[in-house]
Amino acid sequence: MVKDFSANIRGELIHDEPMSKHTSWRVGGPADCYFKPADIRDLATFLATLENDDPIYWVGLGSNLLVRDGGIRGTVIMTNGLLNGLLLMDDDVIRAEAGLACPKVAKFVAKNGFEGAEFFAGIPGTIGGALAMNAGAFGGETWEKVISVETLDRDGNVHERFPSEYEITYRNVSGPENEWFVAAKFKFEKGDGEASLKRMKELLDKRNATQPANQPSCGSVFRNPENDYAARLIEACGLKRYRIGGAEVSEKHANFIINADNATATDIESLIEYVSETVERQKGIQLIREAHIIGDKYDA
Ligand SMILES: Cc1cc2nc3c(=O)[nH]c(=O)nc-3n(C[C@H](O)[C@H](O)[C@H](O)COP(=O)(O)OP(=O)(O)OC[C@H]3O[C@@H](n4cnc5c(N)ncnc54)[C@H](O)[C@@H]3O)c2cc1C
């Protein structure tokens, strides 16, 4: 609970906010508290007002997040579109705040005459989410371009941290406990920005042809196992179009589970479990989930 939501805080605190409005699967029950910070300083002040044992969950664009139907007991920190400073600094370093959408940063980088940010165009999440997941696409990965990050801890202190302080692997990042990303500094190569913009468009067109871009999903549900593809294994088990409730394994890309018809989070979670069990039973491979699951199960 918030100890003292004083007049010093400029952001907005909302109670019982439906998380279905903030996740790309369009499911999820209410968050007890949902905070929209005015800026990083405001967020730091807010965090310092929280009780030490109050659970906090940071959310960007919710594009890799399944929030269960019972919702979230604790406080959601929303960054999307709120922490959105974007700056080209003197030394050709780009500083981007955590709530910026990755495709916006990709375009900014190209328009300033740099190359190498094309992969960001394919990630429908925020910079904060990309840092947390080491998001990647088209052969590029977030942390390859990071020089340093700025984090906030539970008491609202700001830290500058460097890649060497994190363990960074495929779609997984671990580092100092109880700290979250509020900004990052990136370095890209000088190059032909126009060509970079063109490449982004080509890559996105290619992707739209192979993924169910217009249906609610969280992208790939499982990480690819070494030397194989989760989608290939799922398809080989005959699971394309397999349905539980309103959740369905996409016909276009078997590693995508889509909200085909008013799915609940329970439908989606049950289907994730079913796919995982089936692949293990038939192929002997244990898939590792990429999508994060948070919140309480619905208690009718
Ligand atoms: C159609 C589609 C295609 C996709 N394609 C790709 C792809 O090609 N490559 C890829 O890597 N991913 C892909 N994704 C998945 C997703 O977009 C990425 O994982 C993205 O980085 C998540 O960002 P987000 O802001 O939506 O994070 P959220 O889903 O909001 O959060 C994801 C996790 O990050 C944590 N988090 C969020 N913000 C912060 C922060 N500021 N500090 C610390 N932790 C934070 C959350 O607590 C949560 O644990 C795709 C998703 C969709 C829907």
mmCIF file of C-alpha atoms and ligand atoms in Angstrom:
data_model
loop_
_atom_site.group_PDB
_atom_site.id
_atom_site.type_symbol
_atom_site.label_atom_id
_atom_site.label_comp_id
_atom_site.label_asym_id
_atom_site.label_seq_id
_atom_site.Cartn_x
_atom_site.Cartn_y
_atom_site.Cartn_z
ATOM 1 C CA MET A 1 0.000 0.000 0.000
ATOM 2 C CA VAL A 2 1.030 3.576 -0.580
ATOM 3 C CA LYS A 3 2.084 5.138 2.745
ATOM 4 C CA ASP A 4 1.696 8.766 1.776
ATOM 5 C CA PHE A 5 0.394 9.716 -1.648
ATOM 6 C CA SER A 6 1.341 13.308 -1.075
ATOM 7 C CA ALA A 7 0.939 16.403 -3.202
ATOM 8 C CA ASN A 8 4.611 16.055 -4.194
ATOM 9 C CA ILE A 9 3.645 13.310 -6.595
ATOM 10 C CA ARG A 10 2.586 14.601 -9.997
ATOM 11 C CA GLY A 11 1.670 11.267 -11.572
ATOM 12 C CA GLU A 12 -1.680 9.513 -11.422
ATOM 13 C CA LEU A 13 -2.588 6.602 -9.145
ATOM 14 C CA ILE A 14 -5.532 4.492 -10.305
ATOM 15 C CA HIS A 15 -7.231 1.707 -8.340
ATOM 16 C CA ASP A 16 -8.600 -1.523 -9.856
ATOM 17 C CA GLU A 17 -7.258 -0.851 -13.331
ATOM 18 C CA PRO A 18 -8.114 -3.711 -15.771
ATOM 19 C CA MET A 19 -4.815 -5.058 -17.083
ATOM 20 C CA SER A 20 -6.587 -6.368 -20.200
ATOM 21 C CA LYS A 21 -6.260 -2.763 -21.432
ATOM 22 C CA HIS A 22 -2.471 -2.948 -21.127
ATOM 23 C CA THR A 23 -1.442 -6.333 -22.511
ATOM 24 C CA SER A 24 -1.153 -7.358 -26.148
ATOM 25 C CA TRP A 25 -3.123 -10.575 -25.451
ATOM 26 C CA ARG A 26 -5.966 -8.299 -24.262
ATOM 27 C CA VAL A 27 -6.532 -10.372 -21.132
ATOM 28 C CA GLY A 28 -5.851 -9.844 -17.431
ATOM 29 C CA GLY A 29 -7.763 -8.903 -14.293
ATOM 30 C CA PRO A 30 -7.465 -5.648 -12.334
ATOM 31 C CA ALA A 31 -4.341 -4.270 -10.673
ATOM 32 C CA ASP A 32 -5.028 -3.059 -7.120
ATOM 33 C CA CYS A 33 -2.896 0.035 -7.788
ATOM 34 C CA TYR A 34 -1.674 1.337 -11.129
ATOM 35 C CA PHE A 35 0.741 4.264 -11.207
ATOM 36 C CA LYS A 36 1.383 6.526 -14.210
ATOM 37 C CA PRO A 37 4.495 8.585 -13.407
ATOM 38 C CA ALA A 38 4.952 12.121 -14.729
ATOM 39 C CA ASP A 39 8.689 11.482 -15.246
ATOM 40 C CA ILE A 40 11.652 9.605 -13.717
ATOM 41 C CA ARG A 41 11.983 11.983 -10.758
ATOM 42 C CA ASP A 42 8.273 11.642 -9.991
ATOM 43 C CA LEU A 43 8.557 7.855 -10.170
ATOM 44 C CA ALA A 44 11.492 7.929 -7.746
ATOM 45 C CA THR A 45 9.404 9.962 -5.280
ATOM 46 C CA PHE A 46 6.479 7.568 -5.657
ATOM 47 C CA LEU A 47 8.604 4.439 -5.116
ATOM 48 C CA ALA A 48 9.921 5.890 -1.870
ATOM 49 C CA THR A 49 6.317 6.108 -0.577
ATOM 50 C CA LEU A 50 5.669 2.364 -1.007
ATOM 51 C CA GLU A 51 5.855 -0.076 1.879
ATOM 52 C CA ASN A 52 8.938 -2.318 1.577
ATOM 53 C CA ASP A 53 6.885 -5.479 1.185
ATOM 54 C CA ASP A 54 4.412 -4.047 -1.342
ATOM 55 C CA PRO A 55 4.824 -6.111 -4.544
ATOM 56 C CA ILE A 56 5.625 -4.007 -7.607
ATOM 57 C CA TYR A 57 5.341 -4.996 -11.254
ATOM 58 C CA TRP A 58 6.770 -2.894 -14.054
ATOM 59 C CA VAL A 59 4.857 -2.957 -17.313
ATOM 60 C CA GLY A 60 5.761 -1.481 -20.678
ATOM 61 C CA LEU A 61 3.586 -2.381 -23.644
ATOM 62 C CA GLY A 62 2.562 -5.702 -22.090
ATOM 63 C CA SER A 63 3.676 -7.465 -25.274
ATOM 64 C CA ASN A 64 5.360 -10.319 -23.450
ATOM 65 C CA LEU A 65 3.079 -10.559 -20.472
ATOM 66 C CA LEU A 66 0.196 -12.802 -19.448
ATOM 67 C CA VAL A 67 -1.684 -11.278 -16.511
ATOM 68 C CA ARG A 68 -3.961 -13.845 -14.902
ATOM 69 C CA ASP A 69 -7.727 -13.239 -14.653
ATOM 70 C CA GLY A 70 -7.658 -12.584 -10.892
ATOM 71 C CA GLY A 71 -5.429 -9.555 -11.460
ATOM 72 C CA ILE A 72 -2.517 -8.158 -9.487
ATOM 73 C CA ARG A 73 -2.250 -7.635 -5.714
ATOM 74 C CA GLY A 74 0.231 -4.825 -5.443
ATOM 75 C CA THR A 75 1.264 -1.897 -7.597
ATOM 76 C CA VAL A 76 1.807 -1.781 -11.328
ATOM 77 C CA ILE A 77 4.286 0.819 -12.551
ATOM 78 C CA MET A 78 3.317 1.823 -16.066
ATOM 79 C CA THR A 79 6.105 3.247 -18.238
ATOM 80 C CA ASN A 80 4.681 3.054 -21.772
ATOM 81 C CA GLY A 81 4.526 6.530 -23.303
ATOM 82 C CA LEU A 82 5.314 8.119 -19.921
ATOM 83 C CA LEU A 83 9.079 7.831 -19.534
ATOM 84 C CA ASN A 84 9.701 8.961 -23.084
ATOM 85 C CA GLY A 85 12.797 11.196 -23.306
ATOM 86 C CA LEU A 86 14.841 10.556 -26.468
ATOM 87 C CA LEU A 87 18.083 12.383 -27.155
ATOM 88 C CA LEU A 88 21.118 12.301 -29.447
ATOM 89 C CA MET A 89 24.022 13.323 -27.208
ATOM 90 C CA ASP A 90 27.250 15.102 -28.223
ATOM 91 C CA ASP A 91 29.326 11.923 -28.433
ATOM 92 C CA ASP A 92 26.902 10.212 -30.875
ATOM 93 C CA VAL A 93 25.361 8.290 -28.005
ATOM 94 C CA ILE A 94 21.577 7.903 -27.972
ATOM 95 C CA ARG A 95 19.785 8.094 -24.634
ATOM 96 C CA ALA A 96 16.318 6.545 -24.647
ATOM 97 C CA GLU A 97 13.962 6.333 -21.680
ATOM 98 C CA ALA A 98 12.261 3.092 -20.725
ATOM 99 C CA GLY A 99 8.711 3.893 -21.850
ATOM 100 C CA LEU A 100 9.551 4.587 -25.507
ATOM 101 C CA ALA A 101 8.286 2.114 -28.085
ATOM 102 C CA CYS A 102 11.230 0.318 -29.732
ATOM 103 C CA PRO A 103 10.084 1.074 -33.325
ATOM 104 C CA LYS A 104 10.117 4.800 -32.499
ATOM 105 C CA VAL A 105 13.728 4.522 -31.326
ATOM 106 C CA ALA A 106 14.620 2.539 -34.484
ATOM 107 C CA LYS A 107 13.352 5.379 -36.684
ATOM 108 C CA PHE A 108 15.052 8.064 -34.576
ATOM 109 C CA VAL A 109 18.387 6.276 -34.884
ATOM 110 C CA ALA A 110 18.076 5.955 -38.673
ATOM 111 C CA LYS A 111 16.882 9.536 -39.143
ATOM 112 C CA ASN A 112 20.005 10.724 -37.309
ATOM 113 C CA GLY A 113 22.255 8.893 -39.769
ATOM 114 C CA PHE A 114 23.054 5.670 -37.898
ATOM 115 C CA GLU A 115 22.597 2.005 -38.746
ATOM 116 C CA GLY A 116 22.143 -1.122 -36.652
ATOM 117 C CA ALA A 117 18.844 -0.356 -34.907
ATOM 118 C CA GLU A 118 16.720 -2.104 -37.563
ATOM 119 C CA PHE A 119 15.908 -4.952 -35.163
ATOM 120 C CA PHE A 120 14.097 -2.531 -32.831
ATOM 121 C CA ALA A 121 11.539 -1.946 -35.599
ATOM 122 C CA GLY A 122 10.374 -5.556 -35.146
ATOM 123 C CA ILE A 123 9.813 -5.381 -31.400
ATOM 124 C CA PRO A 124 6.357 -4.124 -30.381
ATOM 125 C CA GLY A 125 7.479 -3.343 -26.827
ATOM 126 C CA THR A 126 9.173 -0.567 -24.880
ATOM 127 C CA ILE A 127 12.887 0.034 -24.333
ATOM 128 C CA GLY A 128 12.414 -1.053 -20.679
ATOM 129 C CA GLY A 129 10.842 -4.348 -21.762
ATOM 130 C CA ALA A 130 13.565 -4.855 -24.386
ATOM 131 C CA LEU A 131 16.263 -4.372 -21.733
ATOM 132 C CA ALA A 132 14.498 -6.780 -19.352
ATOM 133 C CA MET A 133 14.105 -9.455 -22.048
ATOM 134 C CA ASN A 134 17.218 -8.812 -24.176
ATOM 135 C CA ALA A 135 14.708 -8.577 -26.997
ATOM 136 C CA GLY A 136 16.003 -9.262 -30.461
ATOM 137 C CA ALA A 137 14.939 -9.680 -34.048
ATOM 138 C CA PHE A 138 16.418 -9.885 -37.553
ATOM 139 C CA GLY A 139 19.768 -11.002 -36.079
ATOM 140 C CA GLY A 140 20.188 -8.055 -33.657
ATOM 141 C CA GLU A 141 19.828 -7.984 -29.863
ATOM 142 C CA THR A 142 19.192 -5.127 -27.437
ATOM 143 C CA TRP A 143 22.206 -5.502 -25.155
ATOM 144 C CA GLU A 144 24.690 -5.637 -28.063
ATOM 145 C CA LYS A 145 24.110 -1.891 -28.408
ATOM 146 C CA VAL A 146 23.939 -0.844 -24.742
ATOM 147 C CA ILE A 147 26.697 1.287 -23.222
ATOM 148 C CA SER A 148 25.018 1.844 -19.874
ATOM 149 C CA VAL A 149 21.595 1.819 -18.229
ATOM 150 C CA GLU A 150 19.935 3.939 -15.586
ATOM 151 C CA THR A 151 17.931 2.083 -12.962
ATOM 152 C CA LEU A 152 15.718 2.965 -10.019
ATOM 153 C CA ASP A 153 15.631 0.916 -6.843
ATOM 154 C CA ARG A 154 12.725 0.491 -4.398
ATOM 155 C CA ASP A 155 13.779 3.534 -2.408
ATOM 156 C CA GLY A 156 13.805 5.727 -5.493
ATOM 157 C CA ASN A 157 17.609 5.938 -5.821
ATOM 158 C CA VAL A 158 19.002 6.229 -9.356
ATOM 159 C CA HIS A 159 21.957 4.017 -10.386
ATOM 160 C CA GLU A 160 24.096 4.023 -13.503
ATOM 161 C CA ARG A 161 25.019 0.462 -14.435
ATOM 162 C CA PHE A 162 27.041 -1.214 -17.163
ATOM 163 C CA PRO A 163 26.548 -4.422 -19.183
ATOM 164 C CA SER A 164 29.294 -6.159 -17.165
ATOM 165 C CA GLU A 165 26.990 -5.966 -14.106
ATOM 166 C CA TYR A 166 24.349 -8.168 -15.796
ATOM 167 C CA GLU A 167 24.144 -11.758 -16.935
ATOM 168 C CA ILE A 168 22.810 -11.456 -20.467
ATOM 169 C CA THR A 169 21.701 -14.455 -22.511
ATOM 170 C CA TYR A 170 19.122 -15.237 -25.199
ATOM 171 C CA ARG A 171 15.861 -13.514 -24.108
ATOM 172 C CA ASN A 172 17.004 -13.418 -20.511
ATOM 173 C CA VAL A 173 18.726 -10.814 -18.343
ATOM 174 C CA SER A 174 19.543 -10.925 -14.652
ATOM 175 C CA GLY A 175 21.246 -8.268 -12.594
ATOM 176 C CA PRO A 176 20.974 -6.307 -9.360
ATOM 177 C CA GLU A 177 17.836 -7.303 -7.396
ATOM 178 C CA ASN A 178 14.965 -4.869 -6.949
ATOM 179 C CA GLU A 179 16.109 -2.425 -9.591
ATOM 180 C CA TRP A 180 14.264 -1.526 -12.760
ATOM 181 C CA PHE A 181 15.287 0.217 -15.977
ATOM 182 C CA VAL A 182 14.371 3.840 -16.537
ATOM 183 C CA ALA A 183 16.716 4.662 -19.444
ATOM 184 C CA ALA A 184 19.609 3.350 -21.522
ATOM 185 C CA LYS A 185 22.445 4.765 -23.551
ATOM 186 C CA PHE A 186 23.019 3.087 -26.905
ATOM 187 C CA LYS A 187 25.809 3.321 -29.465
ATOM 188 C CA PHE A 188 25.100 2.665 -33.153
ATOM 189 C CA GLU A 189 27.385 2.836 -36.193
ATOM 190 C CA LYS A 190 27.369 5.914 -38.422
ATOM 191 C CA GLY A 191 25.851 4.947 -41.738
ATOM 192 C CA ASP A 192 23.154 5.380 -44.311
ATOM 193 C CA GLY A 193 19.969 6.155 -42.370
ATOM 194 C CA GLU A 194 17.785 6.086 -45.503
ATOM 195 C CA ALA A 195 18.997 2.573 -46.333
ATOM 196 C CA SER A 196 18.320 1.575 -42.735
ATOM 197 C CA LEU A 197 14.704 2.814 -42.937
ATOM 198 C CA LYS A 198 14.250 0.885 -46.187
ATOM 199 C CA ARG A 199 15.646 -2.275 -44.594
ATOM 200 C CA MET A 200 13.229 -1.929 -41.661
ATOM 201 C CA LYS A 201 10.304 -1.813 -44.037
ATOM 202 C CA GLU A 202 11.500 -4.873 -45.970
ATOM 203 C CA LEU A 203 12.060 -6.860 -42.781
ATOM 204 C CA LEU A 204 8.628 -5.917 -41.411
ATOM 205 C CA ASP A 205 6.909 -6.873 -44.670
ATOM 206 C CA LYS A 206 8.642 -10.259 -44.541
ATOM 207 C CA ARG A 207 7.583 -10.727 -40.926
ATOM 208 C CA ASN A 208 3.957 -9.778 -41.579
ATOM 209 C CA ALA A 209 3.839 -12.510 -44.199
ATOM 210 C CA THR A 210 4.859 -15.206 -41.689
ATOM 211 C CA GLN A 211 3.299 -14.034 -38.389
ATOM 212 C CA PRO A 212 -0.308 -13.346 -37.333
ATOM 213 C CA ALA A 213 0.341 -9.613 -37.006
ATOM 214 C CA ASN A 214 -3.294 -8.569 -36.674
ATOM 215 C CA GLN A 215 -4.367 -10.987 -33.956
ATOM 216 C CA PRO A 216 -3.744 -10.448 -30.215
ATOM 217 C CA SER A 217 -0.684 -12.420 -29.109
ATOM 218 C CA CYS A 218 2.564 -11.976 -27.227
ATOM 219 C CA GLY A 219 4.791 -13.012 -30.114
ATOM 220 C CA SER A 220 6.770 -16.199 -29.550
ATOM 221 C CA VAL A 221 5.538 -18.004 -26.447
ATOM 222 C CA PHE A 222 8.592 -20.277 -26.101
ATOM 223 C CA ARG A 223 12.306 -19.695 -26.611
ATOM 224 C CA ASN A 224 13.877 -21.610 -29.471
ATOM 225 C CA PRO A 225 15.809 -24.632 -28.181
ATOM 226 C CA GLU A 226 19.423 -24.889 -29.287
ATOM 227 C CA ASN A 227 19.722 -25.796 -32.981
ATOM 228 C CA ASP A 228 15.962 -26.010 -33.450
ATOM 229 C CA TYR A 229 12.808 -23.922 -33.563
ATOM 230 C CA ALA A 230 9.942 -24.075 -31.086
ATOM 231 C CA ALA A 231 7.491 -23.405 -33.948
ATOM 232 C CA ARG A 232 8.806 -26.404 -35.911
ATOM 233 C CA LEU A 233 8.421 -28.723 -32.915
ATOM 234 C CA ILE A 234 4.900 -27.491 -32.102
ATOM 235 C CA GLU A 235 3.799 -27.850 -35.717
ATOM 236 C CA ALA A 236 5.331 -31.346 -35.916
ATOM 237 C CA CYS A 237 3.123 -32.341 -32.953
ATOM 238 C CA GLY A 238 0.063 -31.406 -35.022
ATOM 239 C CA LEU A 239 -0.882 -28.542 -32.710
ATOM 240 C CA LYS A 240 -1.568 -25.778 -35.240
ATOM 241 C CA ARG A 241 -5.129 -24.472 -34.668
ATOM 242 C CA TYR A 242 -5.426 -26.476 -31.428
ATOM 243 C CA ARG A 243 -7.809 -24.569 -29.180
ATOM 244 C CA ILE A 244 -8.644 -24.255 -25.499
ATOM 245 C CA GLY A 245 -11.583 -21.915 -24.940
ATOM 246 C CA GLY A 246 -10.874 -18.794 -26.981
ATOM 247 C CA ALA A 247 -7.096 -19.377 -27.189
ATOM 248 C CA GLU A 248 -5.627 -20.972 -30.293
ATOM 249 C CA VAL A 249 -2.236 -22.050 -31.631
ATOM 250 C CA SER A 250 -1.789 -19.834 -34.686
ATOM 251 C CA GLU A 251 -2.066 -21.476 -38.066
ATOM 252 C CA LYS A 252 0.413 -18.945 -39.499
ATOM 253 C CA HIS A 253 3.143 -19.426 -36.867
ATOM 254 C CA ALA A 254 2.926 -22.322 -34.399
ATOM 255 C CA ASN A 255 4.953 -20.576 -31.661
ATOM 256 C CA PHE A 256 2.254 -17.873 -31.441
ATOM 257 C CA ILE A 257 -0.845 -18.394 -29.301
ATOM 258 C CA ILE A 258 -3.575 -16.003 -30.338
ATOM 259 C CA ASN A 259 -6.603 -14.678 -28.526
ATOM 260 C CA ALA A 260 -8.947 -15.899 -31.256
ATOM 261 C CA ASP A 261 -12.294 -15.420 -29.546
ATOM 262 C CA ASN A 262 -12.623 -13.680 -26.171
ATOM 263 C CA ALA A 263 -10.033 -15.904 -24.521
ATOM 264 C CA THR A 264 -9.417 -15.673 -20.800
ATOM 265 C CA ALA A 265 -5.941 -15.727 -19.306
ATOM 266 C CA THR A 266 -6.818 -19.201 -17.990
ATOM 267 C CA ASP A 267 -7.519 -20.406 -21.557
ATOM 268 C CA ILE A 268 -4.135 -19.070 -22.697
ATOM 269 C CA GLU A 269 -2.206 -20.477 -19.735
ATOM 270 C CA SER A 270 -3.898 -23.887 -20.134
ATOM 271 C CA LEU A 271 -2.969 -23.928 -23.816
ATOM 272 C CA ILE A 272 0.648 -22.969 -23.041
ATOM 273 C CA GLU A 273 0.824 -25.886 -20.588
ATOM 274 C CA TYR A 274 -0.820 -28.271 -23.054
ATOM 275 C CA VAL A 275 1.603 -27.344 -25.858
ATOM 276 C CA SER A 276 4.590 -27.681 -23.563
ATOM 277 C CA GLU A 277 3.461 -31.101 -22.240
ATOM 278 C CA THR A 278 2.692 -32.386 -25.744
ATOM 279 C CA VAL A 279 6.086 -31.364 -27.165
ATOM 280 C CA GLU A 280 7.843 -32.980 -24.211
ATOM 281 C CA ARG A 281 5.812 -36.190 -24.539
ATOM 282 C CA GLN A 282 6.145 -36.505 -28.325
ATOM 283 C CA LYS A 283 9.601 -35.018 -28.950
ATOM 284 C CA GLY A 284 11.350 -35.333 -25.592
ATOM 285 C CA ILE A 285 12.196 -31.627 -25.563
ATOM 286 C CA GLN A 286 11.316 -29.320 -22.685
ATOM 287 C CA LEU A 287 10.414 -25.933 -24.116
ATOM 288 C CA ILE A 288 11.272 -22.897 -22.001
ATOM 289 C CA ARG A 289 8.615 -20.226 -21.823
ATOM 290 C CA GLU A 290 9.587 -16.753 -23.061
ATOM 291 C CA ALA A 291 6.333 -14.996 -22.091
ATOM 292 C CA HIS A 292 6.114 -13.893 -18.452
ATOM 293 C CA ILE A 293 3.077 -14.830 -16.353
ATOM 294 C CA ILE A 294 2.020 -12.745 -13.344
ATOM 295 C CA GLY A 295 -1.000 -12.231 -11.099
ATOM 296 C CA ASP A 296 -3.611 -14.345 -9.331
ATOM 297 C CA LYS A 297 -5.756 -17.074 -10.806
ATOM 298 C CA TYR A 298 -9.442 -16.167 -10.914
ATOM 299 C CA ASP A 299 -11.096 -17.297 -7.715
ATOM 300 C CA ALA A 300 -14.792 -17.685 -8.541
HETATM 301 C C1 LIG B 1 3.473 -9.593 -32.454
HETATM 302 C C2 LIG B 1 4.656 -9.678 -31.531
HETATM 303 C C3 LIG B 1 5.926 -9.891 -32.050
HETATM 304 C C4 LIG B 1 7.031 -9.965 -31.200
HETATM 305 N N1 LIG B 1 8.260 -10.166 -31.753
HETATM 306 C C5 LIG B 1 9.346 -10.195 -30.949
HETATM 307 C C6 LIG B 1 10.654 -10.347 -31.504
HETATM 308 O O1 LIG B 1 10.866 -10.439 -32.708
HETATM 309 N N2 LIG B 1 11.705 -10.398 -30.640
HETATM 310 C C7 LIG B 1 11.557 -10.299 -29.296
HETATM 311 O O2 LIG B 1 12.552 -10.325 -28.564
HETATM 312 N N3 LIG B 1 10.334 -10.149 -28.751
HETATM 313 C C8 LIG B 1 9.230 -10.089 -29.537
HETATM 314 N N4 LIG B 1 7.988 -9.944 -28.977
HETATM 315 C C9 LIG B 1 7.851 -9.932 -27.505
HETATM 316 C C10 LIG B 1 7.925 -8.561 -26.852
HETATM 317 O O3 LIG B 1 7.564 -7.528 -27.758
HETATM 318 C C11 LIG B 1 9.318 -8.271 -26.274
HETATM 319 O O4 LIG B 1 9.671 -9.217 -25.292
HETATM 320 C C12 LIG B 1 9.394 -6.876 -25.643
HETATM 321 O O5 LIG B 1 10.741 -6.601 -25.310
HETATM 322 C C13 LIG B 1 8.538 -6.705 -24.398
HETATM 323 O O6 LIG B 1 8.488 -5.314 -24.103
HETATM 324 P P1 LIG B 1 7.257 -4.698 -23.286
HETATM 325 O O7 LIG B 1 7.518 -3.264 -23.077
HETATM 326 O O8 LIG B 1 5.976 -5.019 -23.969
HETATM 327 O O9 LIG B 1 7.385 -5.501 -21.937
HETATM 328 P P2 LIG B 1 6.218 -6.076 -21.020
HETATM 329 O O10 LIG B 1 5.516 -7.175 -21.751
HETATM 330 O O11 LIG B 1 5.401 -4.968 -20.498
HETATM 331 O O12 LIG B 1 7.093 -6.736 -19.859
HETATM 332 C C14 LIG B 1 7.908 -7.877 -20.128
HETATM 333 C C15 LIG B 1 8.808 -8.121 -18.907
HETATM 334 O O13 LIG B 1 9.720 -7.033 -18.780
HETATM 335 C C16 LIG B 1 9.592 -6.415 -17.505
HETATM 336 N N5 LIG B 1 9.773 -4.972 -17.673
HETATM 337 C C17 LIG B 1 9.045 -4.126 -18.457
HETATM 338 N N6 LIG B 1 9.525 -2.875 -18.349
HETATM 339 C C18 LIG B 1 10.562 -2.927 -17.469
HETATM 340 C C19 LIG B 1 11.470 -1.958 -16.950
HETATM 341 N N7 LIG B 1 11.392 -0.677 -17.310
HETATM 342 N N8 LIG B 1 12.434 -2.363 -16.076
HETATM 343 C C20 LIG B 1 12.526 -3.668 -15.715
HETATM 344 N N9 LIG B 1 11.687 -4.633 -16.155
HETATM 345 C C21 LIG B 1 10.727 -4.270 -17.041
HETATM 346 C C22 LIG B 1 8.177 -6.756 -17.045
HETATM 347 O O14 LIG B 1 8.072 -6.691 -15.629
HETATM 348 C C23 LIG B 1 8.014 -8.164 -17.589
HETATM 349 O O15 LIG B 1 8.635 -9.088 -16.724
HETATM 350 C C24 LIG B 1 6.859 -9.849 -29.810
HETATM 351 C C25 LIG B 1 5.586 -9.599 -29.279
HETATM 352 C C26 LIG B 1 4.493 -9.506 -30.126
HETATM 353 C C27 LIG B 1 3.140 -9.218 -29.544
#
